[in-house]
Amino acid sequence: MNYFELYELPVSFNPDQQLVKQKFYELSKKFHPDFYINEGQEKQDEVLELSTVNNKAFQVLKDPQKRLHYILELKGQLVEGENYALPQSFLMEMMDVNEALMELEFDADVQKLAELKKQTAEIESALNNELASLTSSFDNSGAAEQENALKAIKDIYYRNKYLARINESLNKLDKN
């Protein structure tokens, strides 16, 4: 079941959170299992399932990261087992970061670690700014423009996943 359809909202990377919350509470009341205690088992199971779907929908639609992933899946952009190729320019930039990371694993240096964390934070910030612009563009465009925006959003999604792994490594070094 499409969560946006369930909540009677257009597919949007930036849905009105008040409407999301309002629809969640409305459906929570409508599908509350206690109201169906005198119904048959089949109806109780159906209501329980709808209540569960409502809870999942709310969790996804209120969280920007989950919503991003969900929309990319919904629009057929994320394919399980896909071997997405990141742009060469990004990979070259990350090669420098990875080399610095490997050096820090062998020779801990607090100052270099701080510089590397700052560098990755700047890259992440630039990506998130671009993502905000693209998701806003998607929300305010027609179908043809949305398709192009989705491809660019997917690319940033994968770049951010790559950066998340680097940040995990940096945080491990920071704890050591």
Coordinates of C-alpha atoms in Angstrom, one line a residue:
M1 CA 0.0 0.0 0.0
N2 CA 1.3 3.4 -1.0
Y3 CA 1.7 5.5 2.2
F4 CA 1.0 8.8 0.3
E5 CA -2.2 7.4 -1.0
L6 CA -3.2 6.1 2.4
Y7 CA -2.7 9.6 3.8
E8 CA -4.3 11.2 0.7
L9 CA -1.2 13.2 0.0
P10 CA 0.7 13.8 -3.2
V11 CA 4.1 12.1 -3.4
S12 CA 6.5 14.7 -1.9
F13 CA 9.9 14.7 -0.4
N14 CA 8.7 17.5 1.8
P15 CA 5.1 16.8 2.8
D16 CA 3.3 19.1 5.3
Q17 CA 4.2 17.4 8.6
Q18 CA 1.0 18.8 10.3
L19 CA -1.1 17.0 7.7
V20 CA 0.9 13.8 8.1
K21 CA 0.4 13.9 11.9
Q22 CA -3.3 14.8 11.5
K23 CA -3.9 11.9 9.1
F24 CA -1.9 9.5 11.4
Y25 CA -4.1 10.3 14.4
E26 CA -7.3 10.2 12.3
L27 CA -6.4 6.7 11.0
S28 CA -5.2 5.6 14.4
K29 CA -8.7 6.2 15.8
K30 CA -10.4 4.7 12.8
F31 CA -8.3 1.5 12.9
H32 CA -7.9 1.1 16.6
P33 CA -8.3 -2.6 17.4
D34 CA -10.4 -1.9 20.6
F35 CA -13.2 -0.6 18.4
Y36 CA -13.5 -3.9 16.6
I37 CA -13.5 -6.3 19.6
N38 CA -17.1 -7.5 18.8
E39 CA -16.3 -8.1 15.1
G40 CA -15.2 -11.4 13.6
Q41 CA -11.6 -12.6 13.6
E42 CA -11.2 -11.7 9.9
K43 CA -12.3 -8.1 10.5
Q44 CA -10.1 -7.9 13.6
D45 CA -7.1 -9.1 11.6
E46 CA -7.8 -6.7 8.8
V47 CA -8.0 -3.7 11.2
L48 CA -4.8 -4.8 13.0
E49 CA -3.1 -4.9 9.6
L50 CA -4.4 -1.5 8.7
S51 CA -3.2 -0.2 12.1
T52 CA 0.2 -1.6 11.5
V53 CA 0.4 -0.1 8.0
N54 CA -0.7 3.3 9.4
N55 CA 2.1 3.1 12.0
K56 CA 4.7 2.2 9.3
A57 CA 3.4 5.0 7.1
F58 CA 3.8 7.5 9.8
Q59 CA 7.3 6.4 10.7
V60 CA 8.4 6.7 7.0
L61 CA 6.6 10.0 6.2
K62 CA 7.8 11.8 9.3
D63 CA 11.5 10.9 8.8
P64 CA 13.3 12.6 5.9
Q65 CA 15.8 9.8 5.4
K66 CA 13.2 7.0 5.5
R67 CA 11.0 9.1 3.2
L68 CA 13.8 9.7 0.7
H69 CA 14.5 5.9 0.5
Y70 CA 10.8 5.1 0.3
I71 CA 10.1 7.6 -2.6
L72 CA 13.1 6.3 -4.5
E73 CA 11.8 2.8 -4.1
L74 CA 8.2 3.8 -4.9
K75 CA 9.4 5.5 -8.1
G76 CA 11.5 2.5 -9.2
Q77 CA 14.8 4.2 -8.7
L78 CA 16.2 1.7 -6.1
V79 CA 16.5 -1.8 -7.3
E80 CA 17.5 -4.5 -4.9
G81 CA 21.0 -5.9 -5.8
E82 CA 21.7 -3.0 -8.1
N83 CA 25.3 -2.2 -8.4
Y84 CA 25.1 1.6 -8.7
A85 CA 28.1 3.3 -10.2
L86 CA 29.1 6.5 -8.5
P87 CA 30.5 9.3 -10.6
Q88 CA 34.2 9.1 -11.2
S89 CA 34.8 12.6 -9.9
F90 CA 33.2 11.7 -6.6
L91 CA 35.2 8.5 -6.3
M92 CA 38.5 10.4 -6.9
E93 CA 37.6 12.8 -4.2
M94 CA 36.7 9.9 -1.9
M95 CA 40.0 8.1 -2.8
D96 CA 41.9 11.0 -1.2
V97 CA 39.7 10.8 1.9
N98 CA 40.1 7.0 2.1
E99 CA 43.9 7.4 1.8
A100 CA 44.0 9.9 4.7
L101 CA 41.7 7.6 6.7
M102 CA 44.1 4.6 6.1
E103 CA 47.1 6.8 7.2
L104 CA 45.2 7.7 10.4
E105 CA 44.5 4.0 11.2
F106 CA 48.3 3.4 11.2
D107 CA 49.4 6.7 12.6
A108 CA 46.9 8.4 14.9
D109 CA 47.0 12.1 14.7
V110 CA 44.2 14.1 16.4
Q111 CA 44.7 17.2 14.3
K112 CA 44.6 15.3 11.0
L113 CA 41.5 13.4 12.2
A114 CA 39.8 16.7 12.9
E115 CA 40.8 18.1 9.5
L116 CA 39.4 14.9 7.8
K117 CA 36.2 15.1 9.7
K118 CA 35.8 18.8 8.7
Q119 CA 36.5 17.9 5.1
T120 CA 33.9 15.1 5.0
A121 CA 31.4 17.4 6.8
E122 CA 31.8 20.0 4.1
I123 CA 31.3 17.4 1.4
E124 CA 28.2 16.1 3.2
S125 CA 26.8 19.6 3.7
A126 CA 27.3 20.4 0.0
L127 CA 25.5 17.2 -1.0
N128 CA 22.6 17.9 1.5
N129 CA 22.2 21.4 0.1
E130 CA 22.0 20.0 -3.4
L131 CA 19.6 17.4 -2.2
A132 CA 17.3 20.0 -0.6
S133 CA 17.3 21.9 -3.9
L134 CA 16.5 18.8 -5.9
T135 CA 13.7 17.5 -3.6
S136 CA 12.1 21.0 -3.6
S137 CA 12.3 21.0 -7.4
F138 CA 10.8 17.5 -7.6
D139 CA 7.9 18.6 -5.4
N140 CA 7.1 21.6 -7.6
S141 CA 7.6 20.0 -11.1
G142 CA 5.7 18.0 -13.6
A143 CA 6.3 14.4 -14.4
A144 CA 9.1 14.9 -16.9
E145 CA 11.1 17.1 -14.7
Q146 CA 10.4 14.9 -11.7
E147 CA 12.0 11.9 -13.6
N148 CA 15.2 13.9 -14.1
A149 CA 15.2 15.1 -10.5
L150 CA 14.8 11.5 -9.3
K151 CA 17.9 10.4 -11.1
A152 CA 20.0 13.2 -9.5
I153 CA 18.4 12.5 -6.1
K154 CA 19.3 8.8 -6.4
D155 CA 22.9 9.8 -7.1
I156 CA 23.1 11.9 -4.0
Y157 CA 21.4 9.2 -2.0
Y158 CA 24.2 6.8 -2.9
R159 CA 26.9 9.4 -2.3
N160 CA 25.5 10.0 1.1
K161 CA 25.5 6.3 1.9
Y162 CA 29.2 6.2 0.9
L163 CA 29.9 9.1 3.1
A164 CA 28.1 7.5 6.0
R165 CA 30.5 4.5 5.9
I166 CA 33.4 6.9 5.9
N167 CA 31.9 8.8 8.9
E168 CA 31.5 5.5 10.7
S169 CA 35.2 4.8 10.2
L170 CA 36.1 8.3 11.4
N171 CA 34.0 7.9 14.5
K172 CA 35.7 4.6 15.3
L173 CA 39.1 6.3 15.0
D174 CA 37.8 9.2 17.2
K175 CA 36.9 6.7 20.0
N176 CA 40.3 5.0 19.9

